[in-house]
CSV table of N, CA and C in Angstrom, one decimal:
chain,number,residue,atom,x,y,z
A,1100,UNK,N,72.5,81.1,51.7
A,1100,UNK,CA,71.8,80.2,50.5
A,1100,UNK,C,70.2,80.7,50.8
A,1101,UNK,N,69.9,81.0,51.9
A,1101,UNK,CA,68.3,81.2,52.0
A,1101,UNK,C,68.0,82.5,51.2
A,1102,UNK,N,66.8,82.9,51.3
A,1102,UNK,CA,66.4,84.1,50.3
A,1102,UNK,C,67.0,85.3,50.9
A,1103,UNK,N,67.3,86.1,50.0
A,1103,UNK,CA,68.1,87.3,50.2
A,1103,UNK,C,66.9,88.2,50.7
A,1104,UNK,N,65.8,88.4,50.2
A,1104,UNK,CA,64.9,89.4,50.4
A,1104,UNK,C,64.2,89.2,51.9
A,1105,UNK,N,63.7,87.9,52.4
A,1105,UNK,CA,63.1,87.7,53.6
A,1105,UNK,C,63.1,86.3,54.0
A,1106,UNK,N,64.5,86.0,54.4
A,1106,UNK,CA,64.6,84.4,54.7
A,1106,UNK,C,63.6,83.9,55.7
A,1107,UNK,N,63.2,84.9,56.6
A,1107,UNK,CA,62.3,84.1,57.7
A,1107,UNK,C,60.8,83.9,57.0
A,1108,UNK,N,60.3,84.7,56.1
A,1108,UNK,CA,59.0,84.7,55.4
A,1108,UNK,C,59.1,83.3,54.7
A,1109,UNK,N,60.4,83.1,53.9
A,1109,UNK,CA,60.4,82.0,53.1
A,1109,UNK,C,60.3,80.7,53.8
A,1110,UNK,N,61.1,80.7,55.1
A,1110,UNK,CA,61.0,79.4,56.0
A,1110,UNK,C,59.4,79.3,56.4
A,1111,UNK,N,58.8,80.4,56.8
A,1111,UNK,CA,57.2,80.2,57.1
A,1111,UNK,C,56.6,79.7,56.1
A,1112,UNK,N,56.7,80.2,54.8
A,1112,UNK,CA,56.2,79.7,53.7
A,1112,UNK,C,56.3,78.1,53.5
A,1113,UNK,N,57.6,77.8,53.5
A,1113,UNK,CA,57.9,76.4,53.3
A,1113,UNK,C,57.2,75.4,54.5
A,1114,UNK,N,56.9,75.9,55.6
A,1114,UNK,CA,56.5,75.1,56.7
A,1114,UNK,C,54.9,75.3,56.8
A,1115,UNK,N,54.4,76.3,56.0
A,1115,UNK,CA,52.9,76.4,56.1
A,1115,UNK,C,52.1,75.4,56.0
A,1116,UNK,N,51.1,75.2,56.9
A,1116,UNK,CA,50.1,74.2,56.6
A,1116,UNK,C,50.8,72.8,57.3
A,1117,UNK,N,51.9,72.8,58.0
A,1117,UNK,CA,52.3,71.7,58.6
A,1117,UNK,C,52.7,71.9,60.1
A,1118,UNK,N,52.6,71.0,60.8
A,1118,UNK,CA,53.0,71.1,62.2
A,1118,UNK,C,53.5,69.7,62.5
A,1119,UNK,N,54.9,69.7,62.9
A,1119,UNK,CA,55.4,68.4,63.5
A,1119,UNK,C,54.8,67.9,64.7
A,1120,UNK,N,54.5,66.8,64.6
A,1120,UNK,CA,53.8,66.1,65.9
A,1120,UNK,C,54.5,64.8,66.2
A,1121,UNK,N,54.3,64.5,67.4
A,1121,UNK,CA,54.7,63.2,67.9
A,1121,UNK,C,54.6,62.1,67.0
A,1122,UNK,N,55.3,61.0,66.7
A,1122,UNK,CA,55.0,60.1,65.9
A,1122,UNK,C,55.2,60.3,64.4
A,1123,UNK,N,55.7,61.4,64.1
A,1123,UNK,CA,56.0,62.2,62.7
A,1123,UNK,C,57.3,62.4,62.5
A,1124,UNK,N,57.6,62.2,61.2
A,1124,UNK,CA,59.1,62.7,60.7
A,1124,UNK,C,59.2,63.6,59.8
A,1125,UNK,N,60.0,64.6,59.9
A,1125,UNK,CA,60.2,65.6,59.0
A,1125,UNK,C,61.6,65.4,58.5
A,1126,UNK,N,61.7,65.4,57.1
A,1126,UNK,CA,63.0,65.1,56.4
A,1126,UNK,C,63.3,66.5,55.8
A,1127,UNK,N,64.5,67.1,56.1
A,1127,UNK,CA,64.8,68.2,55.4
A,1127,UNK,C,65.9,68.1,54.6
A,1128,UNK,N,65.7,68.3,53.3
A,1128,UNK,CA,66.9,68.3,52.3
A,1128,UNK,C,67.6,69.6,52.2
A,1129,UNK,N,68.8,69.7,52.9
A,1129,UNK,CA,69.6,71.0,52.8
A,1129,UNK,C,69.3,71.9,53.9
A,1130,UNK,N,70.5,72.5,54.4
A,1130,UNK,CA,70.4,73.4,55.4
A,1130,UNK,C,70.6,74.9,55.0
A,1131,UNK,N,70.1,75.0,53.6
A,1131,UNK,CA,70.3,76.4,53.0
A,1131,UNK,C,69.4,77.3,53.9
A,1132,UNK,N,68.4,77.1,54.5
A,1132,UNK,CA,67.6,77.9,55.3
A,1132,UNK,C,67.7,77.6,56.8
A,1133,UNK,N,68.6,78.2,57.4
A,1133,UNK,CA,68.5,78.1,59.0
A,1133,UNK,C,67.3,78.6,59.5
A,1134,UNK,N,66.6,79.5,59.2
A,1134,UNK,CA,65.5,79.8,59.8
A,1134,UNK,C,64.4,78.8,59.8
A,1135,UNK,N,64.2,78.0,58.7
A,1135,UNK,CA,63.4,76.9,58.4
A,1135,UNK,C,63.8,75.8,59.5
A,1136,UNK,N,65.0,75.4,59.6
A,1136,UNK,CA,65.4,74.4,60.8
A,1136,UNK,C,65.1,74.9,62.0
A,1137,UNK,N,65.1,76.1,62.4
A,1137,UNK,CA,64.8,76.8,63.6
A,1137,UNK,C,63.3,76.6,64.0
A,1138,UNK,N,62.4,76.9,63.0
A,1138,UNK,CA,61.1,76.7,63.1
A,1138,UNK,C,60.7,75.4,63.2
A,1139,UNK,N,61.2,74.4,62.6
A,1139,UNK,CA,60.9,73.0,62.6
A,1139,UNK,C,61.3,72.6,64.1
A,1140,UNK,N,62.5,72.9,64.6
A,1140,UNK,CA,62.8,72.5,65.8
A,1140,UNK,C,62.2,73.0,66.9
A,1141,UNK,N,61.5,74.2,66.8
A,1141,UNK,CA,60.7,74.9,67.8
A,1141,UNK,C,59.4,73.9,68.0
A,1142,UNK,N,58.9,73.6,66.7
A,1142,UNK,CA,57.8,72.7,66.7
A,1142,UNK,C,57.8,71.3,67.3
A,1143,UNK,N,59.1,70.7,67.2
A,1143,UNK,CA,59.6,69.5,67.7
A,1143,UNK,C,59.5,69.6,69.3
A,1144,UNK,N,60.0,70.9,69.8
A,1144,UNK,CA,60.2,71.1,71.2
A,1144,UNK,C,58.6,71.1,71.7
A,1145,UNK,N,57.8,71.8,70.9
A,1145,UNK,CA,56.5,72.0,71.5
A,1145,UNK,C,55.4,70.9,71.3
A,1146,UNK,N,55.7,70.0,70.3
A,1146,UNK,CA,54.8,68.9,70.0
A,1146,UNK,C,55.5,67.6,69.8
A,1147,UNK,N,56.7,67.6,69.6
A,1147,UNK,CA,57.4,66.1,69.7
A,1147,UNK,C,57.7,65.9,68.1
A,1148,UNK,N,57.9,64.6,67.7
A,1148,UNK,CA,58.1,64.4,66.4
A,1148,UNK,C,59.7,64.2,66.1
A,1149,UNK,N,60.1,63.8,65.2
A,1149,UNK,CA,61.5,63.8,64.6
A,1149,UNK,C,62.0,64.5,63.5
A,1150,UNK,N,63.1,64.9,63.3
A,1150,UNK,CA,63.7,65.7,62.1
A,1150,UNK,C,64.9,65.0,61.8
A,1151,UNK,N,65.0,64.7,60.5
A,1151,UNK,CA,66.4,64.2,59.9
A,1151,UNK,C,66.7,65.1,59.0
A,1152,UNK,N,68.1,65.7,58.9
A,1152,UNK,CA,68.6,66.7,58.1
A,1152,UNK,C,69.5,66.0,57.0
A,1153,UNK,N,69.4,66.3,55.8
A,1153,UNK,CA,70.2,65.7,55.1
A,1153,UNK,C,71.0,66.9,54.2
A,1154,UNK,N,72.0,66.7,54.2
A,1154,UNK,CA,72.9,67.9,53.8
A,1154,UNK,C,74.2,67.4,53.0
A,1155,UNK,N,74.6,67.9,51.8
A,1155,UNK,CA,75.5,67.6,50.9
A,1155,UNK,C,77.0,68.1,51.3
A,1156,UNK,N,76.9,69.2,52.2
A,1156,UNK,CA,78.0,70.0,52.4
A,1156,UNK,C,78.4,69.8,54.0
A,1157,UNK,N,79.1,68.8,54.2
A,1157,UNK,CA,79.6,68.7,55.5
A,1157,UNK,C,80.2,69.8,56.1
A,1158,UNK,N,81.0,70.7,55.7
A,1158,UNK,CA,81.6,71.8,56.2
A,1158,UNK,C,80.6,72.8,56.6
A,1159,UNK,N,79.7,73.1,55.8
A,1159,UNK,CA,78.6,73.9,56.1
A,1159,UNK,C,77.8,73.4,57.4
A,1160,UNK,N,77.5,72.2,57.4
A,1160,UNK,CA,76.8,71.6,58.4
A,1160,UNK,C,77.6,71.7,60.0
A,1161,UNK,N,79.0,71.8,59.9
A,1161,UNK,CA,79.8,71.9,61.0
A,1161,UNK,C,79.6,73.3,61.6
A,1162,UNK,N,79.7,74.3,60.6
A,1162,UNK,CA,79.5,75.7,60.8
A,1162,UNK,C,78.1,76.0,61.7
A,1163,UNK,N,77.1,75.4,61.1
A,1163,UNK,CA,75.7,75.6,61.7
A,1163,UNK,C,75.4,74.9,63.0
A,1164,UNK,N,76.4,74.1,63.5
A,1164,UNK,CA,76.2,73.2,64.8
A,1164,UNK,C,74.6,72.8,65.0
A,1165,UNK,N,74.5,72.0,64.1
A,1165,UNK,CA,73.0,71.4,64.1
A,1165,UNK,C,73.0,70.3,65.2
A,1166,UNK,N,71.7,70.3,65.7
A,1166,UNK,CA,71.6,69.2,66.9
A,1166,UNK,C,70.4,68.0,66.5
A,1167,UNK,N,70.4,67.8,65.2
A,1167,UNK,CA,69.3,66.8,64.9
A,1167,UNK,C,70.1,65.7,64.1
A,1168,UNK,N,69.7,64.4,63.9
A,1168,UNK,CA,70.3,63.5,63.1
A,1168,UNK,C,70.7,63.9,61.7
A,1169,UNK,N,71.6,63.6,61.2
A,1169,UNK,CA,71.9,64.0,59.8
A,1169,UNK,C,72.5,62.9,58.9
A,1170,UNK,N,72.1,63.1,57.6
A,1170,UNK,CA,72.9,62.4,56.5
A,1170,UNK,C,73.7,63.2,55.7
A,1171,UNK,N,75.0,63.0,55.5
A,1171,UNK,CA,76.1,63.6,54.8
A,1171,UNK,C,76.7,62.7,53.8
A,1172,UNK,N,77.6,63.3,52.9
A,1172,UNK,CA,78.4,62.2,52.1
A,1172,UNK,C,79.2,61.2,52.9
A,1173,UNK,N,79.4,61.7,54.2
A,1173,UNK,CA,80.3,60.9,55.0
A,1173,UNK,C,79.7,60.4,56.4
A,1174,UNK,N,78.7,60.7,56.5
A,1174,UNK,CA,77.8,60.4,57.8
A,1174,UNK,C,76.5,60.0,57.8
A,1175,UNK,N,76.1,58.9,58.2
A,1175,UNK,CA,74.8,58.6,58.0
A,1175,UNK,C,74.0,58.2,59.3
A,1176,UNK,N,73.3,59.1,59.9
A,1176,UNK,CA,72.8,58.8,61.1
A,1176,UNK,C,71.3,58.1,61.1
A,1177,UNK,N,70.8,57.7,59.8
A,1177,UNK,CA,69.6,57.4,59.6
A,1177,UNK,C,69.0,56.2,60.6
A,1178,UNK,N,70.0,55.1,60.8
A,1178,UNK,CA,69.5,54.0,61.6
A,1178,UNK,C,69.5,54.5,62.9
A,1179,UNK,N,70.4,55.4,63.5
A,1179,UNK,CA,70.1,55.7,65.0
A,1179,UNK,C,69.0,56.4,64.9
A,1180,UNK,N,68.3,57.4,64.0
A,1180,UNK,CA,67.0,58.0,64.2
A,1180,UNK,C,65.9,56.8,64.2
A,1181,UNK,N,66.0,56.0,63.2
A,1181,UNK,CA,65.3,55.0,63.2
A,1181,UNK,C,64.8,54.3,64.1
A,1182,UNK,N,66.0,53.9,65.0
A,1182,UNK,CA,65.9,53.3,66.2
A,1182,UNK,C,65.1,54.0,67.3
A,1183,UNK,N,64.9,55.3,67.2
A,1183,UNK,CA,64.3,56.1,68.1
A,1183,UNK,C,62.8,56.0,67.8
A,1184,UNK,N,62.3,55.8,66.7
A,1184,UNK,CA,60.9,55.8,66.3
A,1184,UNK,C,60.2,54.6,66.6
A,1185,UNK,N,59.1,54.7,67.3
A,1185,UNK,CA,58.1,53.7,67.5
A,1185,UNK,C,57.2,53.6,66.4
A,1186,UNK,N,57.4,52.4,65.4
A,1186,UNK,CA,56.9,52.3,64.3
A,1186,UNK,C,55.6,51.7,64.5
A,1187,UNK,N,55.3,51.2,65.9
A,1187,UNK,CA,53.7,50.8,66.1
A,1187,UNK,C,52.7,52.1,65.9
A,1188,UNK,N,53.4,53.4,66.3
A,1188,UNK,CA,52.6,54.6,66.6
A,1188,UNK,C,52.9,55.4,65.4
A,1189,UNK,N,54.0,55.2,64.4
A,1189,UNK,CA,54.4,56.0,63.4
A,1189,UNK,C,53.2,56.5,62.5
A,1190,UNK,N,53.1,57.7,62.3
A,1190,UNK,CA,51.9,58.3,61.6
A,1190,UNK,C,52.5,58.8,60.1
A,1191,UNK,N,53.7,59.0,59.9
A,1191,UNK,CA,53.9,59.4,58.6
A,1191,UNK,C,55.2,60.4,58.5
A,1192,UNK,N,55.6,60.8,57.3
A,1192,UNK,CA,56.7,61.5,57.2
A,1192,UNK,C,56.4,62.7,56.2
A,1193,UNK,N,57.1,63.6,56.1
A,1193,UNK,CA,57.0,64.7,55.1
A,1193,UNK,C,58.5,65.3,54.7
A,1194,UNK,N,58.7,65.5,53.4
A,1194,UNK,CA,60.1,65.7,53.0
A,1194,UNK,C,59.9,67.2,52.6
A,1195,UNK,N,60.9,68.0,53.1
A,1195,UNK,CA,61.0,69.5,52.7
A,1195,UNK,C,62.2,69.7,52.0
A,1196,UNK,N,62.0,70.2,50.7
A,1196,UNK,CA,63.1,70.5,50.0
A,1196,UNK,C,63.6,72.0,50.1
A,1197,UNK,N,64.9,72.3,50.5
A,1197,UNK,CA,65.4,73.6,50.4
A,1197,UNK,C,65.7,74.0,48.9
A,1198,UNK,N,65.4,74.6,48.1
A,1198,UNK,CA,65.7,74.6,46.9
A,1198,UNK,C,67.3,75.1,46.6
A,1199,UNK,N,67.7,76.1,47.5
A,1199,UNK,CA,68.9,76.6,47.2
A,1199,UNK,C,70.0,75.5,47.4
A,1200,UNK,N,69.5,74.6,48.3
A,1200,UNK,CA,70.6,73.5,48.8
A,1200,UNK,C,70.4,72.5,47.7
A,1201,UNK,N,69.2,72.0,47.5
A,1201,UNK,CA,69.0,71.0,46.5
A,1201,UNK,C,69.7,71.2,45.0
A,1202,UNK,N,69.6,72.3,44.7
A,1202,UNK,CA,70.3,72.5,43.2
A,1202,UNK,C,71.7,72.5,43.2
A,1203,UNK,N,72.2,72.6,44.3
A,1203,UNK,CA,73.8,72.4,44.3
A,1203,UNK,C,74.1,71.1,44.1
A,1204,UNK,N,73.5,69.8,44.5
A,1204,UNK,CA,73.8,68.7,44.3
A,1204,UNK,C,72.3,67.8,44.5
A,1205,UNK,N,71.9,68.0,43.4
A,1205,UNK,CA,70.4,67.1,43.2
A,1205,UNK,C,70.7,65.7,43.3
A,1206,UNK,N,71.9,65.2,42.5
A,1206,UNK,CA,72.0,63.6,42.8
A,1206,UNK,C,72.3,63.1,43.9
A,1207,UNK,N,73.1,63.7,44.9
A,1207,UNK,CA,73.0,63.4,46.5
A,1207,UNK,C,71.8,63.3,47.1
A,1208,UNK,N,71.0,64.5,46.9
A,1208,UNK,CA,69.7,64.5,47.7
A,1208,UNK,C,68.6,63.5,47.2
A,1209,UNK,N,68.7,63.2,46.0
A,1209,UNK,CA,67.8,62.3,45.2
A,1209,UNK,C,68.1,60.9,45.8
A,1210,UNK,N,69.4,60.5,45.8
A,1210,UNK,CA,69.6,59.4,46.2
A,1210,UNK,C,69.3,59.1,47.8
A,1211,UNK,N,69.6,60.3,48.6
A,1211,UNK,CA,69.3,60.3,50.0
A,1211,UNK,C,67.9,59.9,50.1
A,1212,UNK,N,67.0,60.4,49.5
A,1212,UNK,CA,65.5,60.2,49.6
A,1212,UNK,C,65.2,58.9,49.2
A,1213,UNK,N,65.7,58.4,48.3
A,1213,UNK,CA,65.4,56.8,47.9
A,1213,UNK,C,65.9,56.0,49.1
A,1214,UNK,N,67.1,56.2,49.4
A,1214,UNK,CA,67.7,55.4,50.6
A,1214,UNK,C,66.7,55.5,52.0
A,1215,UNK,N,66.2,56.7,52.3
A,1215,UNK,CA,65.3,56.8,53.3
A,1215,UNK,C,63.9,56.0,53.1
A,1216,UNK,N,63.4,56.2,52.1
A,1216,UNK,CA,62.2,55.8,51.7
A,1216,UNK,C,62.2,54.1,51.8
A,1217,UNK,N,63.3,53.7,51.3
A,1217,UNK,CA,63.8,52.3,51.4
A,1217,UNK,C,63.6,51.9,52.9
A,1218,UNK,N,64.4,52.6,53.6
A,1218,UNK,CA,64.7,52.1,54.9
A,1218,UNK,C,63.2,52.3,55.8
A,1219,UNK,N,62.6,53.3,55.7
A,1219,UNK,CA,61.2,53.4,56.1
A,1219,UNK,C,60.4,52.2,55.7
A,1220,UNK,N,60.4,51.9,54.5
A,1220,UNK,CA,59.4,50.8,54.0
A,1220,UNK,C,59.9,49.5,54.6
A,1221,UNK,N,61.2,49.2,54.7
A,1221,UNK,CA,61.7,48.0,55.4
A,1221,UNK,C,61.2,47.9,56.8
A,1222,UNK,N,61.4,49.2,57.5
A,1222,UNK,CA,61.0,49.1,59.0
A,1222,UNK,C,59.5,48.9,59.1
A,1223,UNK,N,58.7,49.4,58.2
A,1223,UNK,CA,57.2,49.2,58.4
A,1223,UNK,C,56.9,47.8,57.8
A,1224,UNK,N,57.5,47.1,56.9
A,1224,UNK,CA,57.3,45.9,56.4
A,1224,UNK,C,57.6,45.0,57.5
A,1225,UNK,N,58.8,45.2,58.4
A,1225,UNK,CA,59.0,44.3,59.6
A,1225,UNK,C,58.0,44.4,60.5
A,1226,UNK,N,57.4,45.5,60.7
A,1226,UNK,CA,56.3,45.6,61.8
A,1226,UNK,C,55.1,44.8,61.4
A,1227,UNK,N,54.6,45.1,60.0
A,1227,UNK,CA,53.5,44.3,59.5
A,1227,UNK,C,53.7,42.9,59.6
A,1228,UNK,N,54.9,42.4,59.5
A,1228,UNK,CA,54.9,40.8,59.4
A,1228,UNK,C,55.0,40.4,60.8
A,1229,UNK,N,55.6,41.2,61.7
A,1229,UNK,CA,55.6,40.8,63.2
A,1229,UNK,C,54.1,40.8,63.7
A,1230,UNK,N,53.4,41.7,63.2
A,1230,UNK,CA,51.9,41.9,63.7
A,1230,UNK,C,51.4,40.7,63.2
A,1231,UNK,N,51.6,40.3,61.9
A,1231,UNK,CA,50.7,39.1,61.3
A,1231,UNK,C,51.0,37.8,62.1
A,1232,UNK,N,52.2,37.6,62.5
A,1232,UNK,CA,52.6,36.4,63.2
A,1232,UNK,C,52.6,36.3,64.6
A,1233,UNK,N,52.7,37.4,65.3
A,1233,UNK,CA,52.8,37.3,66.7
A,1233,UNK,C,51.3,37.5,67.2
A,1234,UNK,N,51.2,36.8,68.5
A,1234,UNK,CA,49.9,37.0,69.0
A,1234,UNK,C,49.5,38.3,69.7
């Protein structure tokens, strides 16, 4: 599902200008570019940070043997991932869309992004409330 011409270059282009760092979250919509996920995981090993993969096709996911938290139609590890993030130090997130994956099931990916944004917003709201009322 990745580029037929040069999948490595496509992955590098998608990631250009971004470095995953500690206290940051990279959300990847689709596993259509295994090279992209590999580059991102390398950054995670070097600099820290968190990766969440959203994939509409659980069978494809099984074949890829992915080692990051995932959201699929039948599995949602978002709460697990969010419990690992220290939101007092959270710096932000970036969403990467793998076009070849997204176009196969845009409704699934759009709904997942909406769910993720709401969950992140709730976590940050809870943090701000605690900061306001705790000494």
